[in-house]
């Protein structure tokens, strides 16, 4: 394998960071350093070596040096720690260490889960019981998963941002009221967030549907609301005797009207489309782009790595019959280079 010079330089910097930390740590504990309780001892464009004070936490250090407490995971993963100790040097990466999740051992994969409805008991194929949902989230928590949103993931695909090694995206389609009544409080309990894909003709028009107020409340609590079209009709199906021009106009309106309604009601920028029934083609992608979307999610299982188009993001549809053993198979976070990519 030929290592590019700039990559080799970064590798050297990484090892230099740990070497310097070890040397300074040794000096610190042998008292050759005078009462160093808080200091930045080395800084480059890529890294900071820092000695935390008693009041520091991973969250506070990330907020101070990286501008966002969310990036506490980056410090944790890079130093292989779960907390920081006063006087114990840490290395703070200022830039993504593995842009696009390209690692020596393979490609970072982000599982995307898709739910629909929830109930006290499982029912049919898509009504997941409250108990099963709680068990699934408990498993995610135990395995160290962190929920990210689709905007973060698209920035990751474009190599603009790194994401936690165990990133996961939870999506919920349609807009049933059980999302607010059952899923929302359980997600909050575990510190997770979700992407809500809504078809706007449904909201407020059925006793089983969410209200605009409920959607706004979840949005205020960090959940993202995105589009699932206006009427949930198949985007790839042409009506009998419908011309190509009329078909394209109808589909464009399905996409654009839903986006406009959501943006007007919720005062937010709608960026993603969940293709109804997972049906799409190149024409649908082009119409989605024309309507102002930057990505789309499917209803088919598969990996999501740097090789995926933002308009071709795979999802695992969570069934009411999925036990934890099967659910666990959806949670792979590394895709081997030996695999054959078929996107």
Short mmCIF file of C-alpha atoms in Angstrom, two decimals:
data_model
loop_
_atom_site.label_atom_id
_atom_site.label_comp_id
_atom_site.label_asym_id
_atom_site.label_seq_id
_atom_site.Cartn_x
_atom_site.Cartn_y
_atom_site.Cartn_z
CA UNK A 1 0.00 0.00 0.00
CA UNK A 2 1.32 3.45 -0.93
CA UNK A 3 0.68 6.08 1.72
CA UNK A 4 0.22 9.60 0.35
CA UNK A 5 2.62 12.21 1.84
CA UNK A 6 -0.14 14.27 3.49
CA UNK A 7 -1.64 11.14 5.05
CA UNK A 8 1.79 10.03 6.25
CA UNK A 9 2.28 13.46 7.81
CA UNK A 10 -1.01 13.15 9.71
CA UNK A 11 -0.05 9.70 10.96
CA UNK A 12 3.25 11.10 12.19
CA UNK A 13 1.44 13.94 13.95
CA UNK A 14 -0.90 11.48 15.68
CA UNK A 15 1.95 9.39 17.02
CA UNK A 16 3.84 12.55 17.96
CA UNK A 17 0.83 13.68 20.00
CA UNK A 18 0.86 10.55 22.09
CA UNK A 19 4.66 10.64 22.47
CA UNK A 20 4.59 14.26 23.66
CA UNK A 21 1.72 13.51 26.06
CA UNK A 22 3.66 10.61 27.54
CA UNK A 23 6.78 12.72 28.01
CA UNK A 24 4.89 15.62 29.55
CA UNK A 25 2.86 13.27 31.74
CA UNK A 26 6.08 11.75 33.05
CA UNK A 27 7.53 15.18 33.77
CA UNK A 28 4.32 16.33 35.40
CA UNK A 29 4.12 13.43 37.79
CA UNK A 30 7.84 13.68 38.60
CA UNK A 31 7.25 17.34 39.61
CA UNK A 32 9.50 18.85 36.94
CA UNK A 33 6.47 20.86 35.85
CA UNK A 34 5.26 23.46 38.30
CA UNK A 35 1.64 22.95 39.36
CA UNK A 36 0.22 22.61 35.85
CA UNK A 37 -3.53 22.35 36.40
CA UNK A 38 -4.75 23.90 33.15
CA UNK A 39 -2.65 24.51 30.08
CA UNK A 40 -2.43 24.05 26.34
CA UNK A 41 1.11 22.77 25.87
CA UNK A 42 1.12 22.22 22.13
CA UNK A 43 -1.08 23.48 19.34
CA UNK A 44 -1.02 23.01 15.57
CA UNK A 45 -3.63 23.37 12.86
CA UNK A 46 -4.65 19.76 13.52
CA UNK A 47 -4.20 19.07 17.24
CA UNK A 48 -4.07 20.51 20.74
CA UNK A 49 -2.37 18.80 23.67
CA UNK A 50 -4.19 19.89 26.79
CA UNK A 51 -3.94 19.29 30.52
CA UNK A 52 -7.45 19.48 32.02
CA UNK A 53 -8.30 21.16 35.29
CA UNK A 54 -10.48 19.69 38.05
CA UNK A 55 -13.59 21.37 36.64
CA UNK A 56 -13.11 20.10 33.06
CA UNK A 57 -15.27 17.41 31.46
CA UNK A 58 -15.25 15.95 27.97
CA UNK A 59 -18.29 18.09 27.20
CA UNK A 60 -16.79 21.34 28.50
CA UNK A 61 -13.46 20.74 26.73
CA UNK A 62 -15.24 19.98 23.44
CA UNK A 63 -17.34 23.12 23.80
CA UNK A 64 -14.26 25.23 24.56
CA UNK A 65 -11.87 23.96 21.88
CA UNK A 66 -14.17 22.51 19.20
CA UNK A 67 -17.04 24.97 19.53
CA UNK A 68 -19.72 22.35 20.22
CA UNK A 69 -20.22 19.97 23.13
CA UNK A 70 -21.45 17.35 20.64
CA UNK A 71 -17.83 16.74 19.64
CA UNK A 72 -16.98 15.30 23.06
CA UNK A 73 -17.17 11.95 21.29
CA UNK A 74 -14.22 12.92 19.08
CA UNK A 75 -11.96 13.52 22.10
CA UNK A 76 -13.25 10.36 23.76
CA UNK A 77 -12.67 8.13 20.73
CA UNK A 78 -9.28 9.56 19.82
CA UNK A 79 -7.88 9.17 23.35
CA UNK A 80 -9.83 5.97 24.02
CA UNK A 81 -11.27 7.37 27.26
CA UNK A 82 -14.72 7.78 28.76
CA UNK A 83 -13.79 10.69 31.01
CA UNK A 84 -10.88 13.02 31.73
CA UNK A 85 -8.64 13.35 34.75
CA UNK A 86 -7.13 16.59 36.01
CA UNK A 87 -3.49 16.84 35.03
CA UNK A 88 -3.66 13.89 32.64
CA UNK A 89 -2.80 15.10 29.15
CA UNK A 90 -5.22 14.56 26.29
CA UNK A 91 -4.92 15.11 22.57
CA UNK A 92 -7.74 17.13 20.97
CA UNK A 93 -8.13 16.63 17.20
CA UNK A 94 -9.24 19.92 15.65
CA UNK A 95 -10.19 18.31 12.34
CA UNK A 96 -11.76 15.00 11.27
CA UNK A 97 -9.27 12.20 11.85
CA UNK A 98 -10.85 9.89 9.26
CA UNK A 99 -12.64 12.07 6.66
CA UNK A 100 -15.50 10.16 5.09
CA UNK A 101 -14.95 7.30 7.54
CA UNK A 102 -12.13 5.89 5.40
CA UNK A 103 -10.11 3.75 7.79
CA UNK A 104 -7.33 1.17 7.33
CA UNK A 105 -9.67 -1.64 8.40
CA UNK A 106 -12.62 -0.63 6.22
CA UNK A 107 -15.31 1.99 5.68
CA UNK A 108 -17.43 3.49 8.42
CA UNK A 109 -21.05 2.41 8.00
CA UNK A 110 -24.04 4.21 9.48
CA UNK A 111 -27.14 2.06 10.05
CA UNK A 112 -30.46 3.81 9.40
CA UNK A 113 -33.50 2.34 11.15
CA UNK A 114 -37.05 2.95 9.93
CA UNK A 115 -40.10 2.73 12.19
CA UNK A 116 -43.75 3.52 11.46
CA UNK A 117 -46.17 2.97 14.34
CA UNK A 118 -46.02 2.05 18.02
CA UNK A 119 -48.47 0.45 20.44
CA UNK A 120 -48.80 -1.08 23.88
CA UNK A 121 -48.67 -4.39 22.03
CA UNK A 122 -47.27 -5.35 18.64
CA UNK A 123 -49.83 -5.50 15.84
CA UNK A 124 -49.46 -6.43 12.19
CA UNK A 125 -46.09 -5.89 10.53
CA UNK A 126 -45.28 -2.32 11.46
CA UNK A 127 -46.75 -1.62 14.91
CA UNK A 128 -43.78 -2.07 17.23
CA UNK A 129 -44.66 -2.69 20.86
CA UNK A 130 -43.58 -0.25 23.54
CA UNK A 131 -41.65 -3.03 25.28
CA UNK A 132 -39.74 -4.04 22.15
CA UNK A 133 -38.93 -0.43 21.30
CA UNK A 134 -37.56 0.16 24.78
CA UNK A 135 -35.45 -3.01 24.57
CA UNK A 136 -34.06 -1.94 21.20
CA UNK A 137 -33.07 1.49 22.49
CA UNK A 138 -31.55 -0.08 25.60
CA UNK A 139 -29.40 -2.26 23.35
CA UNK A 140 -28.30 0.78 21.33
CA UNK A 141 -27.36 2.57 24.54
CA UNK A 142 -25.42 -0.41 25.87
CA UNK A 143 -23.49 -0.67 22.60
CA UNK A 144 -22.56 3.01 22.77
CA UNK A 145 -24.54 4.29 19.78
CA UNK A 146 -25.11 8.01 19.29
CA UNK A 147 -27.94 9.32 17.11
CA UNK A 148 -27.02 11.80 14.41
CA UNK A 149 -29.28 13.55 11.91
CA UNK A 150 -29.29 13.28 8.14
CA UNK A 151 -27.74 16.73 7.65
CA UNK A 152 -24.70 15.61 9.65
CA UNK A 153 -24.53 12.43 7.62
CA UNK A 154 -24.61 14.24 4.27
CA UNK A 155 -21.81 16.51 5.50
CA UNK A 156 -19.95 13.30 6.42
CA UNK A 157 -20.52 11.87 2.91
CA UNK A 158 -19.18 15.14 1.46
CA UNK A 159 -16.14 14.87 3.78
CA UNK A 160 -17.03 18.09 5.58
CA UNK A 161 -17.60 16.56 9.02
CA UNK A 162 -16.69 13.48 10.98
CA UNK A 163 -19.21 11.57 13.05
CA UNK A 164 -19.03 9.18 16.01
CA UNK A 165 -17.75 5.71 15.25
CA UNK A 166 -21.05 4.25 16.45
CA UNK A 167 -23.41 6.65 14.73
CA UNK A 168 -26.97 5.64 14.00
CA UNK A 169 -29.96 7.39 12.43
CA UNK A 170 -33.47 6.63 13.68
CA UNK A 171 -36.28 7.52 11.28
CA UNK A 172 -40.05 7.29 11.77
CA UNK A 173 -42.37 7.49 8.77
CA UNK A 174 -45.91 8.74 8.12
CA UNK A 175 -46.89 10.75 11.21
CA UNK A 176 -48.99 8.56 13.49
CA UNK A 177 -49.85 9.98 16.92
CA UNK A 178 -48.18 6.98 18.61
CA UNK A 179 -44.87 8.64 17.69
CA UNK A 180 -45.65 11.44 20.15
CA UNK A 181 -47.46 9.34 22.74
CA UNK A 182 -45.08 6.35 22.91
CA UNK A 183 -41.83 6.76 20.94
CA UNK A 184 -41.01 10.38 21.78
CA UNK A 185 -40.81 10.00 25.60
CA UNK A 186 -38.85 6.74 25.35
CA UNK A 187 -36.35 8.26 22.92
CA UNK A 188 -35.91 11.21 25.27
CA UNK A 189 -35.39 8.84 28.19
CA UNK A 190 -32.42 7.26 26.41
CA UNK A 191 -31.04 10.54 25.05
CA UNK A 192 -31.79 9.68 21.42
CA UNK A 193 -33.35 11.76 18.65
CA UNK A 194 -35.17 10.81 15.46
CA UNK A 195 -35.95 12.01 11.96
CA UNK A 196 -39.72 12.23 11.37
CA UNK A 197 -40.84 11.76 7.76
CA UNK A 198 -44.31 13.20 7.37
CA UNK A 199 -46.82 13.16 4.54
CA UNK A 200 -48.67 16.38 4.99
CA UNK A 201 -52.18 15.32 3.88
CA UNK A 202 -52.29 13.09 6.96
CA UNK A 203 -51.42 15.62 9.68
CA UNK A 204 -54.43 16.87 11.61
CA UNK A 205 -56.81 15.05 9.28
CA UNK A 206 -57.17 11.75 11.14
CA UNK A 207 -57.66 10.83 14.81
CA UNK A 208 -54.61 8.57 14.42
CA UNK A 209 -52.38 11.36 13.10
CA UNK A 210 -50.01 13.75 14.79
CA UNK A 211 -50.96 17.39 15.16
CA UNK A 212 -48.86 20.32 14.04
CA UNK A 213 -48.42 21.29 17.69
CA UNK A 214 -47.02 17.85 18.53
CA UNK A 215 -44.63 18.03 15.60
CA UNK A 216 -43.45 21.47 16.71
CA UNK A 217 -42.87 20.19 20.25
CA UNK A 218 -40.70 17.31 19.04
CA UNK A 219 -38.81 19.64 16.73
CA UNK A 220 -38.12 21.99 19.65
CA UNK A 221 -36.60 19.01 21.46
CA UNK A 222 -34.05 18.30 18.75
CA UNK A 223 -36.01 15.99 16.45
CA UNK A 224 -35.89 16.71 12.71
CA UNK A 225 -39.05 16.82 10.61
CA UNK A 226 -38.70 15.93 6.93
CA UNK A 227 -40.97 15.12 3.98
CA UNK A 228 -42.68 11.86 3.02
CA UNK A 229 -44.48 13.58 0.10
CA UNK A 230 -47.91 15.23 0.21
CA UNK A 231 -50.31 12.31 -0.25
CA UNK A 232 -48.04 9.23 0.14
CA UNK A 233 -48.84 8.06 -3.39
CA UNK A 234 -46.21 6.15 -5.34
CA UNK A 235 -43.92 8.58 -7.09
CA UNK A 236 -43.00 6.16 -9.87
CA UNK A 237 -46.55 5.22 -10.92
CA UNK A 238 -48.07 7.01 -13.90
CA UNK A 239 -51.81 7.33 -14.20
CA UNK A 240 -53.54 5.80 -17.17
CA UNK A 241 -53.40 8.16 -20.17
CA UNK A 242 -51.19 10.58 -18.22
CA UNK A 243 -48.63 12.34 -20.42
CA UNK A 244 -44.99 12.54 -19.37
CA UNK A 245 -45.34 16.29 -18.91
CA UNK A 246 -48.41 15.90 -16.68
CA UNK A 247 -46.76 13.09 -14.72
CA UNK A 248 -43.64 15.15 -14.02
CA UNK A 249 -45.73 18.15 -12.99
CA UNK A 250 -47.82 16.04 -10.59
CA UNK A 251 -44.79 14.41 -8.99
CA UNK A 252 -42.97 17.71 -8.69
CA UNK A 253 -46.01 19.16 -6.89
CA UNK A 254 -46.12 16.12 -4.57
CA UNK A 255 -42.55 16.88 -3.56
CA UNK A 256 -42.57 20.67 -3.60
CA UNK A 257 -45.96 21.20 -1.95
CA UNK A 258 -45.12 18.93 0.97
CA UNK A 259 -41.83 20.75 1.49
CA UNK A 260 -43.53 24.15 1.36
CA UNK A 261 -46.30 23.15 3.79
CA UNK A 262 -43.84 21.73 6.32
CA UNK A 263 -41.59 24.77 6.09
CA UNK A 264 -44.53 27.14 6.53
CA UNK A 265 -46.06 25.26 9.46
CA UNK A 266 -42.83 24.46 11.31
CA UNK A 267 -40.60 27.39 10.30
CA UNK A 268 -37.73 25.07 9.40
CA UNK A 269 -35.73 24.09 6.33
CA UNK A 270 -36.92 20.76 4.90
CA UNK A 271 -34.01 18.97 3.21
CA UNK A 272 -34.85 15.26 2.84
CA UNK A 273 -37.49 13.07 1.24
CA UNK A 274 -38.49 9.53 2.21
CA UNK A 275 -39.74 8.05 -1.05
CA UNK A 276 -43.22 6.56 -0.44
CA UNK A 277 -43.04 2.75 -0.49
CA UNK A 278 -39.31 3.16 -1.15
CA UNK A 279 -40.07 3.53 -4.88
CA UNK A 280 -37.78 5.82 -6.83
CA UNK A 281 -35.72 6.11 -10.01
CA UNK A 282 -33.36 8.61 -11.62
CA UNK A 283 -36.28 10.77 -12.72
CA UNK A 284 -37.59 10.97 -9.14
CA UNK A 285 -34.13 11.93 -7.89
CA UNK A 286 -33.90 14.77 -10.43
CA UNK A 287 -37.38 16.02 -9.51
CA UNK A 288 -36.43 15.84 -5.82
CA UNK A 289 -33.37 17.97 -6.47
CA UNK A 290 -35.48 20.42 -8.47
CA UNK A 291 -37.91 20.69 -5.54
CA UNK A 292 -35.01 21.62 -3.25
CA UNK A 293 -34.13 18.40 -1.44
CA UNK A 294 -30.53 17.41 -0.77
CA UNK A 295 -31.10 13.71 -0.05
CA UNK A 296 -33.54 10.82 0.04
CA UNK A 297 -34.04 7.63 2.04
CA UNK A 298 -35.24 4.26 0.79
CA UNK A 299 -37.14 1.33 2.25
CA UNK A 300 -34.48 -1.25 1.43
CA UNK A 301 -31.82 -2.69 3.77
CA UNK A 302 -28.16 -2.05 3.14
CA UNK A 303 -25.04 -0.18 4.10
CA UNK A 304 -24.48 3.58 4.15
CA UNK A 305 -20.85 4.52 3.55
CA UNK A 306 -18.89 7.17 1.69
CA UNK A 307 -19.89 5.36 -1.53
CA UNK A 308 -23.61 6.12 -1.09
CA UNK A 309 -25.31 8.95 -2.92
CA UNK A 310 -27.22 11.25 -0.51
CA UNK A 311 -30.34 10.35 -2.57
CA UNK A 312 -29.78 6.62 -2.09
CA UNK A 313 -29.65 6.01 1.66
CA UNK A 314 -30.64 2.52 2.75
CA UNK A 315 -32.83 1.76 5.76
CA UNK A 316 -33.74 -1.28 7.81
CA UNK A 317 -37.52 -1.43 8.22
CA UNK A 318 -38.14 -2.47 11.81
CA UNK A 319 -40.88 -5.09 11.99
CA UNK A 320 -43.09 -5.90 14.95
CA UNK A 321 -41.61 -9.41 14.79
CA UNK A 322 -37.93 -8.40 15.01
CA UNK A 323 -36.36 -9.83 18.16
CA UNK A 324 -33.11 -8.46 19.60
CA UNK A 325 -31.02 -11.07 17.82
CA UNK A 326 -32.31 -9.99 14.42
CA UNK A 327 -32.25 -6.31 15.42
CA UNK A 328 -28.56 -6.67 16.31
CA UNK A 329 -27.74 -7.71 12.73
CA UNK A 330 -28.74 -4.22 11.57
CA UNK A 331 -26.08 -2.53 13.69
CA UNK A 332 -22.82 -3.12 11.79
CA UNK A 333 -20.65 0.01 11.78
CA UNK A 334 -17.76 -1.15 9.60
CA UNK A 335 -17.88 -2.30 5.99
CA UNK A 336 -14.93 -4.42 4.87
CA UNK A 337 -13.02 -3.41 1.75
CA UNK A 338 -13.41 -7.02 0.64
CA UNK A 339 -17.13 -6.51 0.05
CA UNK A 340 -18.48 -5.81 -3.42
CA UNK A 341 -20.29 -2.45 -3.44
CA UNK A 342 -23.47 -2.40 -5.44
CA UNK A 343 -25.20 0.95 -5.04
#
